[in-house]
C-alpha atoms as a printed R data frame, in Angstrom:
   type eleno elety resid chain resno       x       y       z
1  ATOM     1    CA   UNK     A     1 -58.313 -43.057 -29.656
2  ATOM     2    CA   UNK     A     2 -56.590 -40.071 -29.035
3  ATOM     3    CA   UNK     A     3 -52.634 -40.575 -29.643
4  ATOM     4    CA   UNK     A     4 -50.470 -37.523 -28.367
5  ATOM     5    CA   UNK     A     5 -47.522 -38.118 -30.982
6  ATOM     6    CA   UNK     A     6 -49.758 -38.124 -34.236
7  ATOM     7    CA   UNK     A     7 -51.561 -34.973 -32.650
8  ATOM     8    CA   UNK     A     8 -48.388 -33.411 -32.366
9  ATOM     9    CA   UNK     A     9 -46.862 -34.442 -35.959
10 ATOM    10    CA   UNK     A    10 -49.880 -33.146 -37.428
11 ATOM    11    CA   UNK     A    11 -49.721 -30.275 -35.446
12 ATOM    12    CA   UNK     A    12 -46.680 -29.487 -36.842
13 ATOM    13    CA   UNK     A    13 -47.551 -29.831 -40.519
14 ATOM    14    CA   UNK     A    14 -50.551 -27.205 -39.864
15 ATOM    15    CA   UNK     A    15 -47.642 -24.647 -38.322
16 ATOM    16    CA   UNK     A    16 -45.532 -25.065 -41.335
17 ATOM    17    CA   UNK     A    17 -48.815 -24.480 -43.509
18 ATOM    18    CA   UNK     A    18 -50.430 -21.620 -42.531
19 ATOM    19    CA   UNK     A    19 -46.219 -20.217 -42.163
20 ATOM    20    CA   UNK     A    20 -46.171 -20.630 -45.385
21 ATOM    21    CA   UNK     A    21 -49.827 -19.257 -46.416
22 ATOM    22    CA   UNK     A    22 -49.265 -16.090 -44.013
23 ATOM    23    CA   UNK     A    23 -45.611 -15.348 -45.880
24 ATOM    24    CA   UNK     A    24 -47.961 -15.416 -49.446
25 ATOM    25    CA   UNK     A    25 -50.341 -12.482 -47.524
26 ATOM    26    CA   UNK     A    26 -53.160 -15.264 -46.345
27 ATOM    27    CA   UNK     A    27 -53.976 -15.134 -42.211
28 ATOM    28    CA   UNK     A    28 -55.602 -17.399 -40.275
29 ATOM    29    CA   UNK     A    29 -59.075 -16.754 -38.422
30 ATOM    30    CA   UNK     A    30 -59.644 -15.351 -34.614
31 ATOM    31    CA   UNK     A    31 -59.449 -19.616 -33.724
32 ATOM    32    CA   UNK     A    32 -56.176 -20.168 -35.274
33 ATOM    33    CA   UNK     A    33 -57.664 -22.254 -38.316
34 ATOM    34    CA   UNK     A    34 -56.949 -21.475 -41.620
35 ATOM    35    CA   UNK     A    35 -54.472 -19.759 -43.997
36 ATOM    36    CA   UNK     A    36 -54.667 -22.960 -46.148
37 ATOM    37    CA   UNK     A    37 -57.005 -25.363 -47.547
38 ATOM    38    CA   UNK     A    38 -56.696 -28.822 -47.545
39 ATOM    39    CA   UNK     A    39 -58.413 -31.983 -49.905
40 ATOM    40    CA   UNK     A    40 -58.938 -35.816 -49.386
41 ATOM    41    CA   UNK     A    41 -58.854 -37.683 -52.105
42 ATOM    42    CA   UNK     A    42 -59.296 -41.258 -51.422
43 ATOM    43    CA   UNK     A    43 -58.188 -43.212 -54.598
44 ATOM    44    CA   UNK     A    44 -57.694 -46.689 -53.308
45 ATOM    45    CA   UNK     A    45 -60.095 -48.159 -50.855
46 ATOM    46    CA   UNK     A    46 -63.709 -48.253 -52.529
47 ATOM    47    CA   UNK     A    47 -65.719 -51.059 -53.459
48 ATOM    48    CA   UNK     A    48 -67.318 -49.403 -55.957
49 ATOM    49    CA   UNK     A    49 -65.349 -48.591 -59.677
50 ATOM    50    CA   UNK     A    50 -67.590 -45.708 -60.203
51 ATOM    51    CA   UNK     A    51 -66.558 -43.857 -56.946
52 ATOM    52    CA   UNK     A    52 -62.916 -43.473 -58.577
53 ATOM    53    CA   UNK     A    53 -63.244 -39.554 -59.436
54 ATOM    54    CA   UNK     A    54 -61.023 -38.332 -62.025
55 ATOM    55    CA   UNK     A    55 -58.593 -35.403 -60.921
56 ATOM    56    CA   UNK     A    56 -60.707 -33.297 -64.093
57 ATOM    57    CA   UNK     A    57 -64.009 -34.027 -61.751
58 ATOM    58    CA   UNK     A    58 -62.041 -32.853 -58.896
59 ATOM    59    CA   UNK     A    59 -61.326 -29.960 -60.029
60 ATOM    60    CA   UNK     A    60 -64.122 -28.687 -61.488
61 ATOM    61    CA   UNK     A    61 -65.992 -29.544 -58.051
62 ATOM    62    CA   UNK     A    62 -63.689 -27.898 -55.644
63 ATOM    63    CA   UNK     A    63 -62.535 -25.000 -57.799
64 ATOM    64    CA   UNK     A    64 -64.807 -22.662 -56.863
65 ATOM    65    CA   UNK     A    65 -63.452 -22.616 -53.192
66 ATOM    66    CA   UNK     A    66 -60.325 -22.467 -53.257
67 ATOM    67    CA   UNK     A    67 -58.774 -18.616 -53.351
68 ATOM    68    CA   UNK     A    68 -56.276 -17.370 -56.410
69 ATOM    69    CA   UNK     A    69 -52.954 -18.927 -55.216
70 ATOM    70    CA   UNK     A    70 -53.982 -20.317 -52.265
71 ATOM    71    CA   UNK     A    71 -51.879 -23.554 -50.583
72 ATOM    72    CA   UNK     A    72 -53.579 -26.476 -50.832
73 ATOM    73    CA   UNK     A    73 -53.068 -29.141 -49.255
74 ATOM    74    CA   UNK     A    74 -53.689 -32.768 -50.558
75 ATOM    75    CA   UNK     A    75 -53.885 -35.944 -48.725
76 ATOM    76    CA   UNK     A    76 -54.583 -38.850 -50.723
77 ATOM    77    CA   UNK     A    77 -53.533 -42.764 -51.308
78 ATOM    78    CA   UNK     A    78 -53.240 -42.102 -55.117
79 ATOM    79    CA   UNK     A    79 -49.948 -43.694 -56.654
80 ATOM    80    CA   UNK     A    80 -49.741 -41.397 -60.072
81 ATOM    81    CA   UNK     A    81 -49.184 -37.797 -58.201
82 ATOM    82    CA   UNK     A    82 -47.177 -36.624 -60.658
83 ATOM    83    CA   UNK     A    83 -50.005 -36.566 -63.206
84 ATOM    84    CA   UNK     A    84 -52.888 -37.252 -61.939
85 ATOM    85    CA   UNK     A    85 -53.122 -33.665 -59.455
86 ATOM    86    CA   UNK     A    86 -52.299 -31.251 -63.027
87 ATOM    87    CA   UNK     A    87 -55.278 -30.090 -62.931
88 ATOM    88    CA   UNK     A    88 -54.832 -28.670 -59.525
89 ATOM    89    CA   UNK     A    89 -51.275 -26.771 -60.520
């Protein structure tokens, strides 16, 4: 269901985003998208042990498309961000 208010909060975090990807020299494409990249690492809600990827794995899946000092963005339900999202720094 479509909810105007989360629409519009998220809408907001996307502005600030790619403001802060175009003031590093990044631009955003002839639709407005872009300037940033963004992950979702779900941590917390699997049934399954084995689905918990390590932040190494992560990395060394996604690395390759992501540009040299790039934003990235990270959504996730993992408790240890601190440590766990090194690899990504």
């Amino acid at each position: 269901h479509f909810r105007h208010e989360i629409f519009c909060a998220a809408g907001k975090i996307v502005k600030f985003l790619q403001d802060a990807a175009k003031a590093q020299g990044f631009s955003t494409d002839v639709e407005g998208g872009g300037g940033y990249s963004s992950l979702h690492v779900r941590r917390g809600d699997f049934q399954y042990k084995k689905m918990k990827v390590s932040a190494d794995e992560w990395y060394a899946n996604t690395k390759e498309i992501w540009k040299q000092d790039e934003i990235l963005y990270i959504a996730t339900d993992e408790k240890d961000n601190d440590t766990f999202f090194k690899p990504f720094r």
